[in-house]
Tab-separated table of C-alpha atoms in Angstrom:
chain	number	residue	atom	x	y	z
A	227	MET	CA	88.555	107.678	98.987
A	228	LEU	CA	91.040	107.098	97.064
A	229	LEU	CA	92.390	104.422	98.198
A	230	THR	CA	89.496	102.791	98.896
A	231	ARG	CA	87.949	103.523	95.163
A	232	ASN	CA	91.805	102.343	92.882
A	233	TRP	CA	91.143	99.082	95.381
A	234	ALA	CA	87.615	98.372	94.179
A	235	MET	CA	88.583	99.376	90.675
A	236	ILE	CA	91.595	96.566	91.093
A	237	ALA	CA	89.294	94.582	92.418
A	238	ALA	CA	87.184	94.802	89.547
A	239	LEU	CA	89.920	94.734	86.570
A	240	GLY	CA	91.961	91.335	89.435
A	241	THR	CA	88.267	89.547	88.183
A	242	ALA	CA	89.049	89.793	84.708
A	243	THR	CA	92.265	89.341	84.194
A	244	LEU	CA	93.027	86.200	86.348
A	245	LEU	CA	91.356	83.565	84.650
A	246	GLY	CA	93.926	84.313	81.298
A	247	ALA	CA	96.569	84.405	83.882
A	248	THR	CA	95.945	81.607	85.198
A	249	ALA	CA	94.965	79.980	81.443
A	250	CYS	CA	98.960	80.800	80.447
A	251	ALA	CA	100.789	79.817	83.460
A	252	SER	CA	103.377	77.376	82.894
A	253	PRO	CA	103.613	74.407	84.675
A	254	ASP	CA	107.219	74.058	85.993
A	255	ALA	CA	106.417	77.693	85.888
A	256	ALA	CA	107.694	77.051	89.955
A	257	SER	CA	111.173	76.050	88.606
A	258	GLY	CA	111.920	79.806	88.055
A	259	PRO	CA	112.810	81.592	84.504
A	260	GLU	CA	116.224	80.235	82.291
A	261	SER	CA	119.305	83.055	82.750
A	262	SER	CA	118.746	85.718	80.199
A	263	ASP	CA	120.898	87.819	77.516
A	264	THR	CA	120.432	90.777	79.879
A	265	ALA	CA	122.170	88.746	83.001
A	266	SER	CA	125.669	89.167	80.899
A	267	ALA	CA	124.685	92.356	79.283
A	268	THR	CA	126.241	95.783	80.045
A	269	PRO	CA	122.941	98.601	81.479
A	270	SER	CA	122.722	101.507	79.856
A	271	GLY	CA	120.553	104.709	79.152
A	272	SER	CA	117.807	105.453	81.388
A	273	ILE	CA	114.640	103.313	82.308
A	274	THR	CA	111.662	105.164	84.578
A	275	VAL	CA	110.062	103.274	87.634
A	276	TYR	CA	106.490	102.824	89.126
A	277	ASN	CA	107.619	103.213	92.477
A	278	ALA	CA	104.880	101.738	95.629
A	279	GLN	CA	107.617	102.038	97.590
A	280	HIS	CA	109.020	104.471	100.546
A	281	GLU	CA	110.440	107.210	98.097
A	282	GLU	CA	113.218	107.848	100.184
A	283	LEU	CA	114.190	103.721	99.882
A	284	THR	CA	113.941	103.945	96.427
A	285	GLN	CA	115.589	107.088	96.412
A	286	ALA	CA	118.865	105.637	97.479
A	287	TRP	CA	118.273	102.863	95.612
A	288	ALA	CA	118.421	104.929	92.472
A	289	ASP	CA	120.850	107.172	93.018
A	290	GLU	CA	123.643	104.297	93.882
A	291	PHE	CA	122.625	102.620	91.391
A	292	THR	CA	123.188	105.335	88.936
A	293	GLN	CA	126.226	105.866	90.326
A	294	GLU	CA	127.490	102.322	90.438
A	295	THR	CA	126.092	101.950	86.448
A	296	GLY	CA	125.551	106.094	84.796
A	297	VAL	CA	122.101	104.285	84.757
A	298	THR	CA	119.553	107.263	84.644
A	299	VAL	CA	116.100	105.578	87.095
A	300	VAL	CA	113.624	108.315	86.925
A	301	LEU	CA	110.985	107.165	89.946
A	302	ARG	CA	106.680	107.940	89.603
A	303	ASN	CA	105.756	108.153	93.077
A	304	GLY	CA	101.862	106.763	94.598
A	305	ASP	CA	100.450	104.104	96.192
A	306	ASP	CA	100.337	99.770	95.834
A	307	SER	CA	96.151	99.854	94.670
A	308	GLU	CA	97.556	103.460	92.008
A	309	LEU	CA	100.132	102.245	90.267
A	310	GLY	CA	98.669	98.544	89.785
A	311	ASN	CA	95.751	99.370	88.516
A	312	GLN	CA	97.296	102.335	86.886
A	313	LEU	CA	99.757	99.204	85.244
A	314	VAL	CA	96.636	97.095	84.130
A	315	GLN	CA	94.898	99.122	82.359
A	316	GLU	CA	97.716	100.889	80.557
A	317	GLY	CA	98.181	97.488	79.360
A	318	SER	CA	101.678	96.646	76.099
A	319	ALA	CA	100.943	100.134	76.526
A	320	SER	CA	103.170	101.225	79.998
A	321	LYS	CA	106.049	103.084	79.806
A	322	ALA	CA	107.313	101.807	82.684
A	323	ASP	CA	110.030	99.226	83.146
A	324	VAL	CA	110.184	98.290	86.760
A	325	PHE	CA	107.503	97.423	89.550
A	326	LEU	CA	108.073	97.772	93.066
A	327	THR	CA	105.269	97.583	95.969
A	328	GLU	CA	104.922	97.916	99.471
A	329	ASN	CA	102.068	94.625	99.433
A	330	SER	CA	102.735	91.561	97.262
A	331	PRO	CA	98.854	92.268	96.206
A	332	ALA	CA	99.235	94.749	94.260
A	333	ILE	CA	102.508	93.354	91.710
A	334	SER	CA	100.261	89.727	91.863
A	335	LEU	CA	97.345	92.197	90.308
A	336	VAL	CA	100.100	93.000	87.382
A	337	ASP	CA	101.883	89.492	87.368
A	338	ASN	CA	97.997	87.807	86.770
A	339	ALA	CA	97.137	90.017	84.452
A	340	ASP	CA	100.313	88.828	82.354
A	341	LEU	CA	102.121	91.681	82.224
A	342	LEU	CA	105.576	91.079	83.816
A	343	ALA	CA	109.015	88.879	82.594
A	344	PRO	CA	110.872	86.527	84.343
A	345	VAL	CA	113.128	87.269	86.973
A	346	ASP	CA	116.484	86.151	85.652
A	347	ALA	CA	117.596	83.689	87.300
A	348	ASP	CA	120.499	85.192	89.246
A	349	THR	CA	118.414	88.115	90.438
A	350	LEU	CA	116.211	85.522	91.971
A	351	ALA	CA	119.271	82.663	93.367
A	352	GLN	CA	120.018	85.881	95.853
A	353	VAL	CA	116.752	86.187	97.354
A	354	PRO	CA	115.106	82.765	99.465
A	355	GLU	CA	112.326	81.249	98.504
A	356	GLN	CA	109.817	82.314	101.016
A	357	PHE	CA	110.210	85.221	99.769
A	358	GLN	CA	109.917	85.023	96.262
A	359	PRO	CA	106.483	83.806	94.293
A	360	SER	CA	106.407	80.692	92.500
A	361	THR	CA	105.599	82.435	88.981
A	362	GLY	CA	108.207	83.133	89.025
A	363	THR	CA	107.962	86.790	87.115
A	364	TRP	CA	108.648	89.086	90.116
A	365	THR	CA	110.401	88.667	93.109
A	366	GLY	CA	110.997	89.635	97.017
A	367	ILE	CA	112.746	93.322	97.683
A	368	ALA	CA	112.190	93.761	101.495
A	369	ALA	CA	109.284	92.342	104.278
A	370	ARG	CA	107.270	94.156	107.455
A	371	SER	CA	105.812	92.099	110.324
A	372	THR	CA	102.568	92.693	111.707
A	373	VAL	CA	102.635	93.290	115.027
A	374	PHE	CA	100.260	94.837	117.546
A	375	ALA	CA	101.166	98.020	119.272
A	376	TYR	CA	99.684	98.064	122.573
A	377	ASN	CA	99.408	100.935	125.732
A	378	PRO	CA	100.710	98.568	128.682
A	379	SER	CA	98.902	100.970	130.707
A	380	LEU	CA	95.497	99.516	129.585
A	381	LEU	CA	96.581	96.301	128.674
A	382	GLY	CA	98.426	94.177	130.452
A	383	ASP	CA	100.786	91.137	129.172
A	384	ALA	CA	99.215	88.926	130.367
A	385	GLU	CA	96.064	90.269	128.916
A	386	LEU	CA	97.691	90.037	125.125
A	387	PRO	CA	95.986	88.675	122.477
A	388	ALA	CA	96.810	85.008	121.656
A	389	SER	CA	96.480	84.915	118.286
A	390	LEU	CA	95.220	88.021	115.744
A	391	LEU	CA	91.876	86.559	115.739
A	392	ASP	CA	91.001	86.181	119.357
A	393	LEU	CA	90.098	89.708	118.757
A	394	ALA	CA	87.128	88.155	117.085
A	395	ASP	CA	86.372	88.585	120.521
A	396	PRO	CA	83.652	90.101	121.727
A	397	ALA	CA	86.160	90.802	125.252
A	398	TRP	CA	88.052	92.963	122.964
A	399	LYS	CA	84.957	95.588	121.353
A	400	GLY	CA	86.163	98.844	121.493
A	401	ARG	CA	89.388	97.799	122.674
A	402	TRP	CA	91.678	97.787	119.827
A	403	ALA	CA	92.098	98.942	116.243
A	404	ALA	CA	93.128	98.973	112.611
A	405	SER	CA	93.400	101.175	109.294
A	406	PRO	CA	90.721	99.123	107.536
A	407	SER	CA	90.955	101.196	103.918
A	408	GLY	CA	94.665	100.447	103.705
A	409	ALA	CA	96.709	97.972	101.680
A	410	ASP	CA	99.026	97.305	104.683
A	411	PHE	CA	95.693	95.991	106.108
A	412	GLN	CA	93.943	93.902	102.780
A	413	ALA	CA	97.652	92.472	102.788
A	414	ILE	CA	97.021	91.227	106.399
A	415	VAL	CA	93.401	90.245	105.724
A	416	SER	CA	94.216	88.977	102.703
A	417	ALA	CA	97.134	86.559	104.552
A	418	LEU	CA	94.120	85.551	106.555
A	419	LEU	CA	92.372	84.140	103.846
A	420	GLU	CA	94.841	81.925	102.406
A	421	LEU	CA	95.764	80.733	105.860
A	422	LYS	CA	92.140	80.206	106.750
A	423	GLY	CA	89.457	80.283	104.130
A	424	GLU	CA	86.694	82.442	103.204
A	425	LYS	CA	83.980	81.554	105.426
A	426	ALA	CA	86.853	81.900	108.824
A	427	THR	CA	87.988	85.590	107.211
A	428	SER	CA	84.499	86.657	106.883
A	429	ALA	CA	83.160	85.450	110.545
A	430	TRP	CA	86.554	87.494	111.588
A	431	LEU	CA	85.671	90.323	110.006
A	432	ALA	CA	82.127	90.535	111.020
A	433	ALA	CA	83.549	89.926	114.629
A	434	MET	CA	85.774	92.741	113.660
A	435	LYS	CA	83.302	95.427	112.284
A	436	ASP	CA	82.259	94.951	115.737
A	437	ASN	CA	85.052	95.364	117.844
A	438	ALA	CA	87.396	97.601	115.938
A	439	VAL	CA	88.259	101.262	116.367
A	440	VAL	CA	89.091	102.378	112.757
A	441	TYR	CA	91.124	105.188	112.010
A	442	LYS	CA	92.943	106.050	108.443
A	443	GLY	CA	96.483	105.250	108.202
A	444	ASN	CA	99.163	102.674	110.477
A	445	SER	CA	100.927	106.596	111.844
A	446	THR	CA	97.465	107.311	113.117
A	447	VAL	CA	96.282	103.597	114.788
A	448	MET	CA	99.833	104.516	116.195
A	449	LYS	CA	99.354	107.676	118.052
A	450	ALA	CA	95.683	106.686	119.309
A	451	VAL	CA	97.420	103.412	120.940
A	452	ASN	CA	100.216	105.839	122.332
A	453	ALA	CA	98.376	109.268	123.332
A	454	GLY	CA	95.578	106.075	125.338
A	455	GLU	CA	92.743	107.314	123.288
A	456	ILE	CA	92.390	102.836	122.300
A	457	PRO	CA	94.584	99.551	124.241
A	458	GLY	CA	96.203	98.690	121.350
A	459	GLY	CA	96.468	97.680	117.070
A	460	VAL	CA	97.018	96.342	114.329
A	461	ILE	CA	100.026	97.478	112.712
A	462	TYR	CA	103.235	96.525	111.052
A	463	HIS	CA	106.794	97.016	112.599
A	464	TYR	CA	108.360	99.334	110.781
A	465	TYR	CA	106.179	102.705	111.907
A	466	TRP	CA	107.080	102.253	115.453
A	467	PHE	CA	110.480	101.238	115.030
A	468	GLY	CA	110.850	104.792	112.449
A	469	ASP	CA	109.120	106.711	114.740
A	470	GLN	CA	110.823	105.398	118.135
A	471	ALA	CA	114.593	107.036	115.500
A	472	GLY	CA	113.041	109.982	115.787
A	473	THR	CA	111.457	111.565	118.454
A	474	GLY	CA	109.445	108.991	119.144
A	475	GLU	CA	106.616	111.356	120.361
A	476	ASN	CA	104.328	109.114	118.750
A	477	SER	CA	105.388	105.337	120.404
A	478	SER	CA	106.837	106.805	123.907
A	479	THR	CA	104.020	105.071	125.633
A	480	THR	CA	103.500	101.783	123.771
A	481	LYS	CA	105.896	98.255	122.701
A	482	MET	CA	104.836	96.186	120.239
A	483	HIS	CA	103.520	92.146	120.590
A	484	TYR	CA	104.744	89.452	118.236
A	485	PHE	CA	102.053	87.041	117.841
A	486	LYS	CA	104.754	84.595	116.634
A	487	ASN	CA	103.525	80.194	116.403
A	488	GLN	CA	102.847	81.070	112.313
A	489	ASP	CA	99.395	83.080	113.796
A	490	PRO	CA	97.662	84.987	110.411
A	491	GLY	CA	99.102	88.004	113.374
A	492	ALA	CA	102.967	86.687	112.629
A	493	PHE	CA	102.531	87.222	108.903
A	494	VAL	CA	104.584	89.149	106.736
A	495	SER	CA	104.123	90.939	104.308
A	496	VAL	CA	106.607	90.400	101.201
A	497	SER	CA	107.096	93.787	98.958
A	498	GLY	CA	107.724	93.312	95.072
A	499	GLY	CA	109.968	93.716	92.417
A	500	GLY	CA	109.405	93.235	88.551
A	501	VAL	CA	110.182	94.098	85.081
A	502	LEU	CA	107.562	95.114	82.744
A	503	LYS	CA	107.419	92.561	79.092
A	504	THR	CA	107.566	95.965	77.092
A	505	SER	CA	110.390	97.609	79.381
A	506	ALA	CA	112.448	99.767	76.437
A	507	ASN	CA	115.536	99.072	78.348
A	508	PRO	CA	115.198	95.635	80.074
A	509	VAL	CA	118.886	94.923	80.692
A	510	ALA	CA	118.618	98.208	83.094
A	511	ALA	CA	115.286	97.365	84.437
A	512	GLN	CA	116.952	93.610	84.959
A	513	ALA	CA	120.074	95.660	86.500
A	514	PHE	CA	117.902	98.094	88.196
A	515	LEU	CA	116.076	94.387	89.735
A	516	ALA	CA	118.637	92.758	90.333
A	517	PHE	CA	120.788	95.797	92.130
A	518	VAL	CA	117.982	96.132	94.747
A	519	THR	CA	117.865	92.122	96.007
A	520	GLY	CA	121.493	92.469	96.002
A	521	LYS	CA	124.133	93.232	99.455
A	522	SER	CA	124.889	96.797	97.436
A	523	GLY	CA	120.891	97.192	97.771
A	524	GLN	CA	120.161	95.002	101.004
A	525	GLU	CA	122.747	97.084	102.930
A	526	ILE	CA	120.272	100.295	102.581
A	527	LEU	CA	118.238	98.565	103.823
A	528	LYS	CA	119.915	97.436	106.436
A	529	THR	CA	121.149	100.604	107.117
A	530	GLY	CA	118.970	103.462	105.555
A	531	THR	CA	115.475	105.103	108.154
A	532	SER	CA	112.512	102.634	106.196
A	533	PHE	CA	113.621	99.819	109.078
A	534	GLU	CA	112.004	96.990	106.935
A	535	TYR	CA	113.612	94.120	107.092
A	536	PRO	CA	116.312	92.843	103.957
A	537	VAL	CA	114.847	89.569	101.582
A	538	SER	CA	118.337	88.903	100.267
A	539	ALA	CA	120.808	85.797	101.693
A	540	GLY	CA	123.950	86.474	104.122
A	541	VAL	CA	122.447	90.328	105.086
A	542	ASP	CA	121.116	91.261	107.717
A	543	ALA	CA	118.063	93.296	109.603
A	544	ASN	CA	119.141	96.486	111.333
A	545	PRO	CA	120.480	94.992	114.833
A	546	ALA	CA	117.460	97.045	116.357
A	547	LEU	CA	114.574	94.738	114.746
A	548	MET	CA	113.951	91.758	116.098
A	549	PRO	CA	115.292	88.985	113.513
A	550	LEU	CA	113.849	87.304	110.436
A	551	SER	CA	114.315	84.096	111.761
A	552	GLU	CA	112.437	84.971	115.311
A	553	LEU	CA	108.999	86.023	114.239
A	554	GLU	CA	107.370	82.601	113.411
A	555	ALA	CA	105.197	84.113	110.460
A	556	PRO	CA	103.616	81.281	108.684
A	557	ALA	CA	104.669	80.617	105.330
A	558	ILE	CA	102.394	81.472	102.145
A	559	ASP	CA	103.244	81.458	98.507
A	560	PRO	CA	102.988	85.413	98.251
A	561	SER	CA	101.438	85.435	94.863
A	562	HIS	CA	98.524	83.731	96.961
A	563	LEU	CA	97.485	86.722	98.269
A	564	ASN	CA	94.356	87.568	96.907
A	565	SER	CA	93.565	91.118	97.004
A	566	THR	CA	89.531	90.792	94.786
A	567	LYS	CA	88.468	88.023	96.951
A	568	VAL	CA	89.893	90.338	99.892
A	569	ILE	CA	88.037	93.675	98.153
A	570	GLU	CA	84.895	91.607	98.168
A	571	LEU	CA	85.455	90.387	102.162
A	572	MET	CA	85.794	93.281	102.998
A	573	THR	CA	83.147	95.947	100.834
A	574	GLN	CA	80.169	92.744	102.700
A	575	ALA	CA	81.717	93.222	106.060
A	576	GLY	CA	80.773	97.162	105.295
A	577	PHE	CA	84.688	98.363	105.344
A	578	LEU	CA	84.982	99.773	101.275
């Protein structure tokens, strides 16, 4: 599968770049960058955005930014792994100005290759620290919650797993599903690795290999649960809300279970945005990132159809969603999520 091949390529490249990035890290990187000239300059011209976020969402961001500034935004759409890998390959020759992702491991890979410029301090100030990496070289732009979608006709409330780790129990054999080849699930495993360590993650993946039914894509997992093929599955929340906002035909017989309690299953994945060091138009690139994380950009998340969470202070989520403050997500520095090690462990477990 293309996605699997791309993640495998990322793993190889990531190993080579990680040590270099570590050596270059500033001791006080966590304090964030100083204000730059780009924050006060007037944006103009055009920028190219490598976009792994939802195309409709980013198009709405681009359209409103263009309307406000006159800057033309050219979108190159792809998935996290494809575009992250492409940027590492392009290196200093890249024509990209901005990189937007769905999950943070892909942008961390690009960051580890030392390809991202510091984000303007005013932009970072718009986003709470829990949605930023300690590097200050990219920022959260949106978020999504891990959930357990289940069919109540097959699984009673008293039977629901209290923890993601419970799914390793033999009692769950053939009773839950996931899409392990996708970047979404690999980000969840990366959070598990950060929270519980390599030994526990390897053991959980080995049990998952025995217990889980594998599908390709979160939507397919949800459809299978809805059709009664499987009692439950691990997905991100917005698949359910998006279907509910439409016909509901793929979610009408399902409910969502939130793990909470700082459990690995309560992981909130941060979508990332960063400006490339090689940007030919850093003023407009930084202005675009400031717009996306500002009130106007985050209101598009609240009122649009992506059903992702805004991350900027002062902008509430779509009222249909459980508030972020009630998810009881574990605290994780998104820059610590390790896609290279996750690929290694998932390959050893037989998923990739």
